[in-house]
Coordinates of C-alpha atoms in Angstrom, one line a residue:
M598 CA 0.0 0.0 0.0
K599 CA 1.2 3.5 -0.8
I600 CA 0.5 6.5 1.4
L601 CA 1.1 9.6 -0.7
L602 CA 1.0 13.0 1.0
A603 CA 0.6 16.4 -0.6
I604 CA 2.8 19.3 0.7
A605 CA 0.6 21.5 2.9
V606 CA 0.0 24.9 1.6
L607 CA -2.4 27.7 2.5
S608 CA -5.7 27.0 0.9
M609 CA -7.0 29.9 -1.1
F610 CA -10.1 31.6 0.1
F611 CA -12.1 34.5 -1.4
Q612 CA -14.6 36.1 0.9
F613 CA -16.1 38.3 -1.8
H614 CA -17.0 35.3 -3.8
T615 CA -19.1 33.7 -1.0
E616 CA -20.8 36.9 -0.1
A617 CA -21.8 37.5 -3.7
Q618 CA -22.7 33.9 -4.8
S619 CA -24.0 32.0 -1.8
S620 CA -27.6 31.8 -0.6
A621 CA -30.0 29.8 1.5
Q622 CA -33.6 30.0 2.9
T623 CA -35.2 28.5 6.1
K624 CA -38.7 27.3 7.1
D625 CA -39.8 25.9 10.4
F626 CA -41.9 22.7 10.9
T627 CA -43.3 20.7 13.7
F628 CA -43.7 16.9 13.5
E629 CA -45.8 15.0 16.1
K630 CA -44.8 11.6 17.4
K631 CA -46.4 9.0 15.2
A632 CA -45.8 5.8 17.2
E633 CA -44.1 4.1 20.1
I634 CA -42.6 0.6 19.7
K635 CA -40.8 -1.9 21.9
I636 CA -38.3 -3.7 19.6
S637 CA -38.2 -6.9 21.7
S638 CA -42.0 -7.2 21.4
I639 CA -42.0 -7.3 17.6
K640 CA -43.1 -10.8 16.7
K641 CA -43.9 -10.8 13.0
D642 CA -41.5 -9.5 10.4
W643 CA -42.6 -9.9 6.8
A644 CA -39.4 -8.4 5.4
P645 CA -40.6 -8.1 1.8
K646 CA -37.9 -7.3 -0.8
L647 CA -37.8 -6.6 -4.6
I648 CA -34.7 -6.8 -6.7
S649 CA -34.5 -5.9 -10.4
L650 CA -31.9 -8.3 -11.9
E651 CA -31.6 -6.3 -15.2
A652 CA -30.4 -2.8 -15.2
P653 CA -32.1 -0.4 -17.7
F654 CA -30.5 -0.1 -21.1
P655 CA -28.0 2.8 -21.0
G656 CA -29.9 5.5 -22.9
T657 CA -29.5 9.2 -22.5
Q658 CA -31.6 9.3 -19.3
S659 CA -29.9 6.2 -17.7
F660 CA -27.9 6.7 -14.6
K661 CA -25.4 4.1 -15.9
H662 CA -24.9 6.2 -19.0
F663 CA -24.4 9.3 -17.0
L664 CA -21.8 7.8 -14.7
E665 CA -20.0 5.9 -17.3
L666 CA -19.6 8.9 -19.5
I667 CA -17.8 10.5 -16.5
K668 CA -15.7 7.5 -15.8
K669 CA -14.6 7.2 -19.5
D670 CA -12.6 10.4 -18.8
I671 CA -10.9 8.9 -15.8
K672 CA -7.6 7.8 -17.4
P673 CA -3.9 8.6 -16.9
I674 CA -3.0 12.2 -17.9
K675 CA 0.5 12.6 -19.3
G676 CA 2.5 14.7 -16.9
Y677 CA -0.2 14.9 -14.3
S678 CA -0.4 13.4 -10.8
N679 CA -2.5 14.3 -7.8
T680 CA 0.0 12.7 -5.5
T681 CA 3.5 13.7 -4.5
P682 CA 5.7 10.6 -4.0
S683 CA 8.6 12.8 -2.9
A684 CA 6.6 13.9 0.2
A685 CA 6.2 10.3 1.3
K686 CA 5.9 9.4 4.9
T687 CA 9.1 9.4 7.0
A688 CA 7.8 7.0 9.7
A689 CA 5.1 4.4 9.6
A690 CA 2.3 4.7 12.2
P691 CA 1.4 1.4 14.0
L692 CA -1.3 -0.7 12.6
P693 CA -4.8 -0.5 14.1
Q694 CA -5.2 -3.3 16.6
V695 CA -8.2 -5.6 15.9
M696 CA -9.8 -6.2 19.2
S697 CA -12.8 -8.2 17.9
S698 CA -14.6 -8.8 14.6
F699 CA -17.6 -10.7 13.4
M700 CA -20.1 -11.1 10.7
G701 CA -22.8 -8.5 10.9
N702 CA -26.0 -8.4 8.9
D703 CA -26.6 -11.3 6.6
Y704 CA -27.6 -10.8 3.0
D705 CA -31.3 -10.2 2.8
F706 CA -32.1 -9.6 -0.8
S707 CA -31.1 -6.0 -0.8
V708 CA -28.4 -3.9 -2.6
P709 CA -26.4 -1.9 -1.9
C710 CA -25.3 -2.7 1.6
D711 CA -25.4 0.9 3.0
N712 CA -23.5 -0.1 6.1
D713 CA -23.6 2.0 9.3
V714 CA -22.9 1.2 13.0
A715 CA -23.4 2.7 16.4
V716 CA -22.2 1.5 19.8
S717 CA -23.2 2.6 23.3
N718 CA -20.8 3.1 26.3
N719 CA -22.1 -0.3 27.7
R720 CA -21.1 -1.9 24.3
K721 CA -24.6 -2.4 22.8
V722 CA -24.0 -2.4 19.0
I723 CA -26.6 -1.5 16.3
S724 CA -25.5 -2.5 12.8
V725 CA -27.8 -1.5 9.9
V726 CA -27.8 -2.2 6.2
N727 CA -30.3 -1.4 3.4
S728 CA -32.9 -3.9 4.7
T729 CA -32.2 -5.0 8.3
I730 CA -31.2 -3.9 11.8
Y731 CA -29.0 -6.1 13.9
M732 CA -28.5 -5.5 17.6
F733 CA -25.5 -7.1 19.4
D734 CA -24.4 -7.2 23.0
A735 CA -20.6 -6.9 23.0
E736 CA -20.0 -6.8 26.7
N737 CA -17.5 -9.3 28.2
D738 CA -15.7 -9.7 24.8
V739 CA -18.6 -11.8 23.4
D740 CA -20.6 -10.6 20.5
T741 CA -24.1 -11.9 21.1
L742 CA -27.0 -11.2 18.7
M743 CA -29.8 -9.7 20.8
F744 CA -32.4 -9.0 18.1
D745 CA -32.7 -8.5 14.4
L746 CA -35.5 -7.1 12.4
S747 CA -36.2 -5.5 9.0
L748 CA -36.5 -1.8 8.4
D749 CA -40.1 -2.7 7.4
A750 CA -40.8 -4.1 10.8
F751 CA -39.2 -1.2 12.6
A752 CA -41.6 1.2 10.8
D753 CA -44.6 -1.1 10.6
T754 CA -46.7 0.8 13.2
L755 CA -46.4 4.0 11.2
N756 CA -48.7 2.5 8.5
L757 CA -46.9 4.2 5.7
T758 CA -48.1 3.4 2.2
G759 CA -46.1 3.7 -1.0
G760 CA -44.3 0.4 -0.7
A761 CA -44.6 -1.4 2.6
N762 CA -41.1 -2.7 2.0
N763 CA -39.6 0.4 0.5
K764 CA -37.6 1.4 3.5
Y765 CA -34.1 2.2 2.6
D766 CA -30.9 4.1 3.3
P767 CA -30.6 3.5 7.1
K768 CA -28.3 5.6 9.3
V769 CA -27.7 5.2 13.1
A770 CA -25.9 7.2 15.7
Y771 CA -25.2 7.0 19.5
D772 CA -25.6 10.0 21.8
P773 CA -23.0 9.7 24.6
N774 CA -24.4 12.6 26.5
E775 CA -27.9 11.1 26.8
D776 CA -26.9 7.4 26.5
K777 CA -29.4 6.8 23.7
F778 CA -29.6 6.0 20.0
I779 CA -31.1 7.7 17.0
L780 CA -32.0 5.7 13.8
V781 CA -33.1 7.1 10.5
C782 CA -34.3 5.5 7.3
L783 CA -36.3 6.6 4.3
N784 CA -39.7 5.6 3.0
S785 CA -41.0 5.4 -0.6
S786 CA -38.7 6.5 -3.4
Q787 CA -40.1 7.9 -6.6
D788 CA -43.4 9.1 -5.0
S789 CA -43.6 12.8 -4.0
N790 CA -46.8 12.3 -1.9
K791 CA -45.5 9.4 0.2
T792 CA -41.8 10.1 0.6
K793 CA -40.9 10.3 4.3
I794 CA -37.8 10.4 6.6
I795 CA -38.4 7.9 9.4
V796 CA -36.7 9.0 12.6
G797 CA -36.5 6.8 15.7
F798 CA -35.3 7.9 19.2
S799 CA -34.5 5.3 21.7
Q800 CA -36.0 6.0 25.2
T801 CA -33.1 4.2 27.0
N802 CA -29.7 2.7 26.2
D803 CA -31.3 -0.7 25.5
P804 CA -31.7 -0.8 21.7
T805 CA -34.2 -3.6 22.0
G806 CA -36.4 -1.5 24.3
D807 CA -38.8 1.4 23.6
W808 CA -38.5 3.9 20.8
N809 CA -40.3 7.0 19.8
L810 CA -41.0 7.1 16.0
Y811 CA -41.6 10.2 13.8
T812 CA -42.0 10.9 10.1
V813 CA -40.3 14.0 8.8
D814 CA -41.7 15.2 5.4
G815 CA -39.6 13.9 2.6
N816 CA -41.1 16.5 0.2
P817 CA -41.4 19.6 2.5
L818 CA -41.7 22.1 -0.3
S819 CA -44.5 20.2 -2.1
T820 CA -42.6 19.8 -5.3
Y821 CA -42.5 16.7 -7.6
T822 CA -39.5 15.2 -5.6
W823 CA -38.6 12.5 -3.2
S824 CA -35.8 12.2 -0.5
D825 CA -32.6 10.2 -1.0
Y826 CA -29.3 9.6 0.8
P827 CA -29.5 10.8 4.4
M828 CA -26.5 11.8 6.5
I829 CA -26.8 12.5 10.2
A830 CA -25.0 14.0 13.1
I831 CA -25.8 14.6 16.8
T832 CA -24.7 17.7 18.6
D833 CA -24.9 18.7 22.3
D834 CA -28.6 19.8 22.0
E835 CA -29.7 19.0 18.5
F836 CA -29.9 16.4 15.7
F837 CA -29.1 17.1 12.1
I838 CA -30.2 15.3 8.9
T839 CA -29.1 16.2 5.4
I840 CA -31.0 14.8 2.5
N841 CA -30.9 15.0 -1.3
S842 CA -34.1 16.0 -3.1
I843 CA -34.6 14.0 -6.4
G844 CA -37.1 14.5 -9.2
V845 CA -39.7 11.8 -9.5
N846 CA -39.0 9.3 -12.3
E847 CA -35.5 10.6 -12.5
P848 CA -32.3 8.8 -11.4
W849 CA -30.3 10.2 -8.4
E850 CA -27.4 11.2 -10.5
T851 CA -29.2 13.4 -13.0
G852 CA -32.5 14.1 -11.2
F853 CA -30.9 16.0 -8.3
K854 CA -32.7 19.2 -7.3
Q855 CA -31.1 20.3 -4.0
T856 CA -29.9 19.2 -0.6
F857 CA -31.8 20.0 2.5
I858 CA -30.6 20.4 6.1
W859 CA -32.9 19.5 8.9
Q860 CA -32.1 21.0 12.4
I861 CA -34.1 19.2 15.1
D862 CA -34.3 19.5 18.9
K863 CA -33.1 16.1 20.0
Y864 CA -34.6 16.3 23.5
S865 CA -38.1 16.4 22.1
G866 CA -37.4 13.2 20.3
Y867 CA -36.1 11.4 23.3
N868 CA -39.0 12.6 25.4
G869 CA -41.7 11.8 22.8
N870 CA -42.8 15.4 22.3
A871 CA -43.4 17.1 19.0
L872 CA -40.2 17.7 17.0
D873 CA -39.5 21.4 16.5
S874 CA -37.5 21.5 13.3
R875 CA -35.9 24.0 10.9
L876 CA -35.4 23.3 7.2
Y877 CA -32.5 24.9 5.3
F878 CA -33.2 24.9 1.6
D879 CA -32.3 26.5 -1.7
I880 CA -28.6 26.2 -0.5
K881 CA -26.6 27.5 -3.4
F882 CA -23.1 28.7 -4.4
G883 CA -22.6 30.4 -7.7
N884 CA -26.4 30.1 -8.3
K885 CA -26.0 26.3 -8.3
P886 CA -27.3 24.0 -5.6
I887 CA -24.6 22.5 -3.3
R888 CA -24.9 18.7 -3.3
N889 CA -24.4 15.9 -0.8
L890 CA -23.8 17.9 2.4
C891 CA -21.9 15.8 5.0
P892 CA -22.6 16.9 8.6
I893 CA -19.5 16.6 10.7
P894 CA -19.9 15.2 14.2
G895 CA -17.5 15.7 17.1
G896 CA -14.4 13.6 17.6
S897 CA -13.9 12.7 21.3
D898 CA -17.3 14.1 22.2
L899 CA -20.3 15.8 20.7
A900 CA -19.9 19.1 18.8
G901 CA -22.1 22.1 19.3
P902 CA -23.9 24.4 19.4
N903 CA -22.6 25.0 15.9
L904 CA -22.2 22.4 13.2
Y905 CA -20.0 22.2 10.2
L906 CA -21.0 20.6 6.9
L907 CA -18.8 19.8 3.9
S908 CA -19.4 19.2 0.2
N909 CA -17.4 19.1 -3.0
R910 CA -17.8 18.8 -6.8
N911 CA -18.5 15.1 -6.6
F912 CA -18.8 14.3 -10.3
A913 CA -15.7 16.3 -11.4
V914 CA -12.9 14.2 -13.0
T915 CA -10.5 16.5 -11.1
N916 CA -11.3 19.4 -8.8
D917 CA -9.9 21.3 -5.8
T918 CA -13.0 22.9 -4.3
I919 CA -14.2 22.0 -0.8
F920 CA -17.4 23.7 0.3
V921 CA -17.5 24.6 4.1
L922 CA -20.9 25.4 5.6
E923 CA -21.6 26.2 9.2
V924 CA -24.9 26.3 11.1
T925 CA -23.7 28.9 13.6
G926 CA -25.9 28.0 16.6
L927 CA -29.1 26.5 18.0
K928 CA -32.4 26.6 16.0
D929 CA -34.0 28.8 18.7
D930 CA -31.1 31.3 18.7
P931 CA -32.3 34.3 16.6
T932 CA -28.7 35.0 15.6
T933 CA -28.2 31.6 14.0
Q934 CA -27.4 31.5 10.3
L935 CA -26.0 29.3 7.7
N936 CA -22.6 30.4 6.5
I937 CA -21.4 29.2 3.1
D938 CA -17.7 29.3 2.2
F939 CA -15.2 27.3 0.3
L940 CA -11.5 26.3 0.4
L941 CA -9.2 25.1 -2.4
S942 CA -7.2 22.0 -1.7
P943 CA -3.6 22.0 -2.9
T944 CA -4.2 18.4 -4.1
D945 CA -7.0 17.6 -6.4
Y946 CA -9.7 14.9 -5.8
G947 CA -11.8 13.4 -8.5
A948 CA -14.5 10.9 -9.4
P949 CA -12.9 7.4 -9.0
P950 CA -12.9 4.5 -11.4
N951 CA -14.9 1.5 -10.6
G952 CA -13.3 -1.3 -8.6
W953 CA -12.4 -4.3 -10.8
Q954 CA -13.4 -7.7 -9.4
I955 CA -11.9 -11.1 -9.9
D956 CA -14.6 -13.6 -11.1
G957 CA -13.0 -15.8 -13.8
N958 CA -15.8 -15.5 -16.4
F959 CA -16.2 -11.9 -17.5
D960 CA -15.4 -8.4 -16.3
L961 CA -17.3 -7.5 -13.1
F962 CA -16.9 -4.1 -11.4
L963 CA -17.9 -2.7 -8.0
S964 CA -19.4 0.8 -8.5
T965 CA -17.6 3.7 -6.7
N966 CA -20.3 6.2 -7.6
D967 CA -18.5 9.6 -7.2
A968 CA -16.1 11.6 -5.1
R969 CA -18.5 12.9 -2.5
I970 CA -17.4 13.4 1.2
L971 CA -18.5 10.4 3.2
G972 CA -17.4 11.0 6.7
G973 CA -15.5 13.2 9.1
Y974 CA -15.1 14.6 12.6
L975 CA -14.2 17.8 14.4
E976 CA -11.7 17.8 17.2
G977 CA -10.6 21.2 18.6
D978 CA -10.0 23.5 15.7
Q979 CA -9.1 20.7 13.3
L980 CA -11.7 19.0 11.0
H981 CA -10.9 15.7 9.3
F982 CA -12.9 14.3 6.3
V983 CA -12.7 11.4 3.9
G984 CA -14.1 10.4 0.5
N985 CA -13.6 8.4 -2.6
T986 CA -11.1 9.8 -5.1
A987 CA -9.3 8.9 -8.4
V988 CA -5.6 8.5 -7.8
Y989 CA -3.6 9.6 -10.8
T990 CA 0.0 8.2 -11.2
D991 CA 1.0 6.2 -14.2
T992 CA -2.3 4.4 -13.9
V993 CA -5.6 5.4 -12.3
R994 CA -7.0 3.7 -9.2
A995 CA -9.8 4.3 -6.7
G996 CA -8.3 5.6 -3.5
V997 CA -9.2 7.4 -0.3
F998 CA -8.9 11.2 0.0
H999 CA -8.2 12.2 3.6
G1000 CA -8.3 16.0 4.2
R1001 CA -7.5 18.0 7.4
I1002 CA -8.7 21.5 7.7
N1003 CA -6.7 23.5 10.3
N1004 CA -8.1 26.7 11.9
I1005 CA -11.7 25.7 10.8
S1006 CA -13.2 28.3 13.2
N1007 CA -11.5 31.1 11.2
I1008 CA -12.2 30.2 7.7
S1009 CA -10.2 33.1 6.2
E1010 CA -7.0 31.5 7.7
A1011 CA -8.0 27.9 7.3
V1012 CA -5.6 25.4 5.8
I1013 CA -6.4 22.1 4.0
I1014 CA -3.7 19.4 4.4
P1015 CA -4.6 16.6 2.0
G1016 CA -3.4 13.0 2.0
I1017 CA -4.2 10.1 -0.3
I1018 CA -4.3 6.4 0.6
T1019 CA -3.8 4.2 -2.4
D1020 CA -2.3 0.8 -3.5
D1021 CA -0.5 -0.6 -6.5
I1022 CA -3.1 -3.4 -6.9
L1023 CA -6.2 -2.6 -4.8
D1024 CA -9.1 -0.2 -5.4
F1025 CA -10.5 1.4 -2.2
G1026 CA -14.1 2.6 -1.7
Y1027 CA -16.5 4.1 0.7
P1028 CA -14.2 5.2 3.6
N1029 CA -15.1 6.5 7.0
I1030 CA -13.1 8.0 9.8
S1031 CA -13.2 8.3 13.6
Y1032 CA -11.0 10.1 16.2
T1033 CA -8.8 7.9 18.3
G1034 CA -6.8 10.4 20.4
S1035 CA -6.8 10.4 24.2
A1036 CA -6.1 14.0 25.1
S1037 CA -6.2 17.6 23.9
G1038 CA -3.9 18.0 20.9
D1039 CA -3.5 14.2 20.4
N1040 CA -4.5 14.1 16.7
Q1041 CA -5.1 10.5 15.8
A1042 CA -7.6 8.6 13.7
I1043 CA -8.6 5.3 12.2
I1044 CA -9.8 5.2 8.6
S1045 CA -11.8 2.2 7.4
Y1046 CA -12.7 1.4 3.8
N1047 CA -13.7 -1.4 1.4
H1048 CA -11.1 -3.0 -0.9
V1049 CA -11.1 -5.1 -4.1
A1050 CA -8.8 -6.0 -7.0
D1051 CA -8.9 -8.1 -10.1
S1052 CA -6.9 -10.7 -8.2
I1053 CA -8.5 -10.1 -4.7
W1054 CA -12.1 -10.6 -3.7
A1055 CA -13.9 -7.7 -2.1
G1056 CA -13.1 -7.2 1.6
F1057 CA -12.8 -4.6 4.4
S1058 CA -9.6 -2.8 5.6
A1059 CA -8.4 0.0 7.9
T1060 CA -5.4 2.3 8.3
S1061 CA -4.4 4.4 11.3
W1062 CA -3.1 8.0 11.2
N1063 CA -1.4 10.2 13.7
Q1064 CA 0.1 13.7 13.3
H1065 CA 3.7 12.5 14.1
Q1066 CA 4.1 9.4 12.0
G1067 CA 1.5 9.8 9.3
Y1068 CA -0.3 6.7 8.1
S1069 CA 0.1 3.0 8.9
D1070 CA 0.1 0.2 6.4
R1071 CA -3.3 -1.4 5.7
V1072 CA -4.7 -4.0 8.0
E1073 CA -7.2 -6.4 6.5
L1074 CA -10.3 -6.7 8.7
K1075 CA -12.1 -9.2 6.5
A1076 CA -10.8 -11.0 3.4
G1077 CA -13.4 -11.5 0.7
E1078 CA -14.7 -15.0 0.2
S1079 CA -16.0 -14.6 -3.4
F1080 CA -16.8 -12.0 -6.0
V1081 CA -20.2 -10.2 -5.9
S1082 CA -22.8 -10.8 -8.6
I1083 CA -26.4 -10.0 -7.8
L1084 CA -27.5 -7.6 -10.5
G1085 CA -27.6 -8.6 -14.1
S1086 CA -24.9 -6.1 -15.0
Q1087 CA -21.2 -5.7 -15.1
F1088 CA -21.6 -3.0 -12.4
Q1089 CA -22.5 -4.3 -8.9
R1090 CA -23.3 -2.0 -6.0
W1091 CA -20.5 -1.5 -3.5
G1092 CA -21.6 1.3 -1.0
D1093 CA -23.1 3.6 -0.6
Y1094 CA -21.4 4.3 2.7
S1095 CA -19.7 2.5 5.6
G1096 CA -20.0 2.9 9.4
S1097 CA -17.5 4.2 12.0
Q1098 CA -17.9 5.5 15.6
P1099 CA -15.6 6.0 18.5
L1100 CA -16.4 4.1 21.7
Y1101 CA -16.7 7.4 23.7
N1102 CA -15.8 6.0 27.1
E1103 CA -12.8 4.1 25.9
P1104 CA -10.4 6.6 24.1
G1105 CA -8.6 5.1 21.2
V1106 CA -11.3 2.5 20.4
V1107 CA -13.4 2.6 17.3
W1108 CA -16.2 0.4 15.9
V1109 CA -16.5 0.0 12.2
S1110 CA -18.7 -1.8 9.7
G1111 CA -18.1 -2.5 6.0
F1112 CA -18.7 -4.8 3.0
Y1113 CA -17.3 -8.1 1.8
G1114 CA -18.2 -10.6 -0.8
G1115 CA -19.2 -14.2 0.2
T1116 CA -22.0 -16.7 0.7
S1117 CA -25.0 -15.9 3.0
L1118 CA -26.0 -18.1 5.9
A1119 CA -28.9 -19.3 3.6
N1120 CA -26.3 -20.3 1.0
D1121 CA -26.9 -17.5 -1.4
P1122 CA -23.6 -17.3 -3.3
F1123 CA -21.8 -14.2 -4.6
V1124 CA -23.6 -11.7 -2.4
N1125 CA -22.7 -8.6 -0.3
L1126 CA -22.2 -9.2 3.4
T1127 CA -21.4 -7.1 6.4
W1128 CA -18.4 -7.3 8.7
V1129 CA -18.2 -5.5 12.1
A1130 CA -14.9 -4.8 13.9
E1131 CA -13.7 -3.2 17.1
L1132 CA -10.3 -1.5 16.5
K1133 CA -7.9 0.3 18.8
S1134 CA -5.1 2.8 18.2
D1135 CA -1.7 1.5 19.2
Y1136 CA 0.1 4.8 19.3
D1137 CA 1.0 6.5 22.6
P1138 CA 1.5 10.3 22.0
Q1139 CA 3.4 10.7 25.3
T1140 CA 6.1 8.2 24.4
G1141 CA 5.8 8.2 20.6
I1142 CA 5.9 4.4 20.5
E1143 CA 3.6 1.6 19.8
L1144 CA 1.5 0.4 22.8
P1145 CA 1.8 -3.2 23.8
A1146 CA -0.9 -5.3 22.1
T1147 CA -3.7 -6.6 24.3
E1148 CA -5.2 -10.0 23.7
T1149 CA -7.6 -10.0 20.8
S1150 CA -10.9 -11.8 21.5
E1151 CA -12.1 -14.5 19.2
A1152 CA -15.4 -13.4 17.9
T1153 CA -18.3 -15.5 19.0
V1154 CA -20.9 -15.2 16.3
Y1155 CA -24.5 -16.0 16.9
P1156 CA -26.0 -15.9 13.4
N1157 CA -29.4 -14.7 12.4
P1158 CA -31.9 -17.5 13.5
G1159 CA -32.9 -17.4 9.9
R1160 CA -35.7 -15.9 7.7
E1161 CA -37.1 -18.7 5.6
R1162 CA -37.9 -16.8 2.5
F1163 CA -40.5 -17.5 -0.2
I1164 CA -38.9 -16.4 -3.5
V1165 CA -40.5 -15.7 -6.9
E1166 CA -38.6 -14.9 -10.1
F1167 CA -40.7 -13.2 -12.7
V1168 CA -40.3 -11.2 -16.0
N1169 CA -42.0 -7.8 -16.1
D1170 CA -42.9 -6.7 -19.6
E1171 CA -42.9 -3.0 -18.9
K1172 CA -42.1 -0.6 -16.1
R1173 CA -45.2 -0.2 -13.9
W1174 CA -46.6 0.1 -10.4
M1175 CA -47.4 -3.3 -8.9
T1176 CA -48.8 -4.5 -5.6
F1177 CA -47.7 -7.8 -3.8
S1178 CA -50.1 -9.2 -1.4
I1179 CA -50.8 -12.3 0.7
Y1180 CA -54.2 -13.9 0.5
T1181 CA -55.9 -16.7 2.4
V1182 CA -57.4 -19.7 0.6
D1183 CA -60.8 -18.1 0.8
G1184 CA -59.6 -15.0 -1.0
K1185 CA -59.2 -12.6 2.0
M1186 CA -56.3 -10.3 1.7
L1187 CA -54.1 -10.9 4.8
R1188 CA -51.3 -8.4 4.2
L1189 CA -50.3 -5.9 1.6
L1190 CA -46.5 -6.6 1.4
M1191 CA -45.4 -4.0 -1.1
E1192 CA -46.6 -1.4 -3.5
E1193 CA -43.7 -0.4 -5.8
I1194 CA -42.5 0.5 -9.3
V1195 CA -41.2 -2.6 -10.9
K1196 CA -38.6 -2.3 -13.6
E1197 CA -38.9 -4.0 -17.0
G1198 CA -37.1 -7.3 -17.2
E1199 CA -36.2 -10.0 -14.7
N1200 CA -37.1 -9.4 -11.1
I1201 CA -37.1 -11.3 -7.8
F1202 CA -39.7 -10.8 -5.1
S1203 CA -39.3 -12.4 -1.7
F1204 CA -40.7 -12.3 1.8
N1205 CA -40.2 -13.9 5.2
V1206 CA -42.7 -16.8 5.6
N1207 CA -41.9 -17.0 9.3
A1208 CA -44.4 -14.2 9.7
L1209 CA -47.2 -16.6 8.6
D1210 CA -49.0 -19.2 10.8
P1211 CA -49.1 -22.8 9.4
G1212 CA -51.5 -23.1 6.5
T1213 CA -51.9 -22.4 2.8
Y1214 CA -51.8 -19.0 1.3
F1215 CA -51.4 -17.3 -2.1
L1216 CA -48.9 -14.6 -3.0
Q1217 CA -50.4 -12.4 -5.7
A1218 CA -48.9 -9.6 -7.8
S1219 CA -51.1 -7.2 -9.7
D1220 CA -50.7 -3.9 -11.5
G1221 CA -54.3 -2.9 -10.6
N1222 CA -55.8 -4.2 -13.8
T1223 CA -53.9 -7.4 -14.5
L1224 CA -52.9 -10.3 -12.2
V1225 CA -49.2 -10.7 -13.0
F1226 CA -48.8 -14.0 -11.0
S1227 CA -50.4 -16.0 -8.2
E1228 CA -48.2 -18.5 -6.3
K1229 CA -49.3 -21.0 -3.6
V1230 CA -47.4 -20.6 -0.3
V1231 CA -47.6 -23.6 2.0
V1232 CA -46.3 -23.1 5.6
Q1233 CA -45.8 -26.3 7.6

C-alpha cells in the first residue's frame, strides 16, 4: 500500500465570492410523534424485498450512461499526478489493533449494503444495512445477537403506504451525553406524496427497548420530488439530517434538485414530544445547488452548538473545491445563520474509477459512484474528512482522499492538508473515519474502507493515522470470500457508505462496519455481506511508541436465526406500479406486502414466511388491472 501526501500549503479563500454567490432559505416545521414501539416485542417480520436483476439499457436518461460517461474520462493524464511521492511518509504509524470482529447483517435480498454502525458506552451495538437492523451485546468480549428485524418491521406501526417494504438508506448514531440511539431510514422512493424520513429515538440505552417514532416530510416544499441519501450528526442539543431531493421518475445522478438540512431539537425526540425543526433549503453557491452535504460530528465528544457541513464537486474528474458550511448556533437562537464558504485543496480529488473484481468469467466491477465526502469529525479546531477519489499516477486507481482543515473556526485563515491512501493493486471505496486520540492536541484517527482488486475478492480494511508518524500500512479486517454478482450487469453496487464510531468512554477504540463478498447463511452465493470490527489505536502520544498489544478476542458469532424466504422470479414486460399481497385460501387479503414501481425485465420478489401461521396462502402480484402472478405458499 502507498500513502502519498501532498505538501501542505495555505488554501485559497475568497470572501467576496461567497458573499456574492451563496444563498439559503429557512422554514420551520413541527412533527408530532407517530408511534411508540418496543423492539423486543415485535413478533412478525414480513421483510418483503424486490430486486431488479436487469439494469435499464443505457440510454440518454440512464444513470449508468451518466456515470460511465464521466468514468470514461478517468484515465492517466500525461505529466499529471494528484500525488507527490517525494513527500512520502518518514515514519510508519502502527497498525490499528483488531480487538474483535464478526459477521454483521446477513444478506437479505437488498443492494447496496449501506453499512452503518453505532455503539453505546455499555457496548450495545446496532448494525444497519439497506434492509435490516441487527443489535448485538458486545460486553465481556462476546458478540451476542440480541435481536434482528427488518426496516419494514421497525416502521410497521407508522402504517406508511407507497411500498410497505420500500424502507431504505438507514443511518444510526449514538448520543454519549444522553446514552441513547437515533436511527433514520427513508420511505418510498419515486413518490412525492409518500416520501418520508423515518426517525426513531430510543428511550433508553437498550436498543431492544422502547423507541419514539416520527416521520419528517420527505417533500417539505411540495414539489415533484422524493428524498434520498440521508446523512446524520448529533450535537450537544440537536440532531441534524441532510437529504438529497430528487425528481420523481429521475435517477439520483441526473435528477438531483437540491440538498436539505434539517435541524431538530433532540430532547423532544427522546421525550416523545413534537419535534421542533428547521429546514434549510435553496442552498446555493454560484447560483447552483450544493450537493451531498456531509454533517461533521464531534471527535472525542459531541460538537455544538454550531455544526460544520462539507461538500465538493463530486462528479468532477479533477477538482480542488471543498465547500465549508456552518450552522452557527441553535435553532431557537435568533442570531443563528447558515454560512457558506469554500476552500481550495492543494491536491485535487476526482470521481474514482470503478473497482475491478476477480470472477474468472467476465469483467465485473464494483461501483464507486463519485467523489462525495463520506465522513469526518471535528476535534478542537481541526476538522478531518474522507471520501472516494481517483488516484492519478502512471495508472488510475480508486483511493481514499483524507483531508484535514486546520483553523476551521477562522475560515479566512483555514488550511487544507490533504493525504491520499492508495495501493498498486487494490481499489478502495467508501471510507469513513473516527477520532482515536486520548487528550487535547492528540490528533489520531482510524480510517476504514472497502477494498477489491482483479486478483483479490472484495473485503474490508483499515489504516491508522497520527500527526507525528502519518499513516500506517493497511490491516485487513475481513478478506473477501467470493466475487459479488447480484444484479444482471457488469456493475455491482458497493456502497453507498460504511460505518465508523468511537467508543466514547474508551479513548482510542473505534467500531466500524463494512462490505465483503461471500455466501450468505442461507447459502446464497456471490452476495454482499457485512463485517463489524472493534479497533484500537496502538500509538501513545506521550512516548511516541507503539503500545503493547492486548489480547484479541475470538469473535463468538450468533448468526441470524434465519428468515425462511419465499422467492418468486418473474419477468415484467414493462415498467409499472405493482402490488404484492398475501391472500388466504378463501380470498381474503391478509397483508399488503409491497406497492412499488417494478422495472422492466427479470425481477425477484421475496418475503419472510416465518411471519405466517401454518397453513396455505397465495402470493399475488397485480398492476391494478392485471394479475401478474399467483403463487401458492404452504407453511408447515
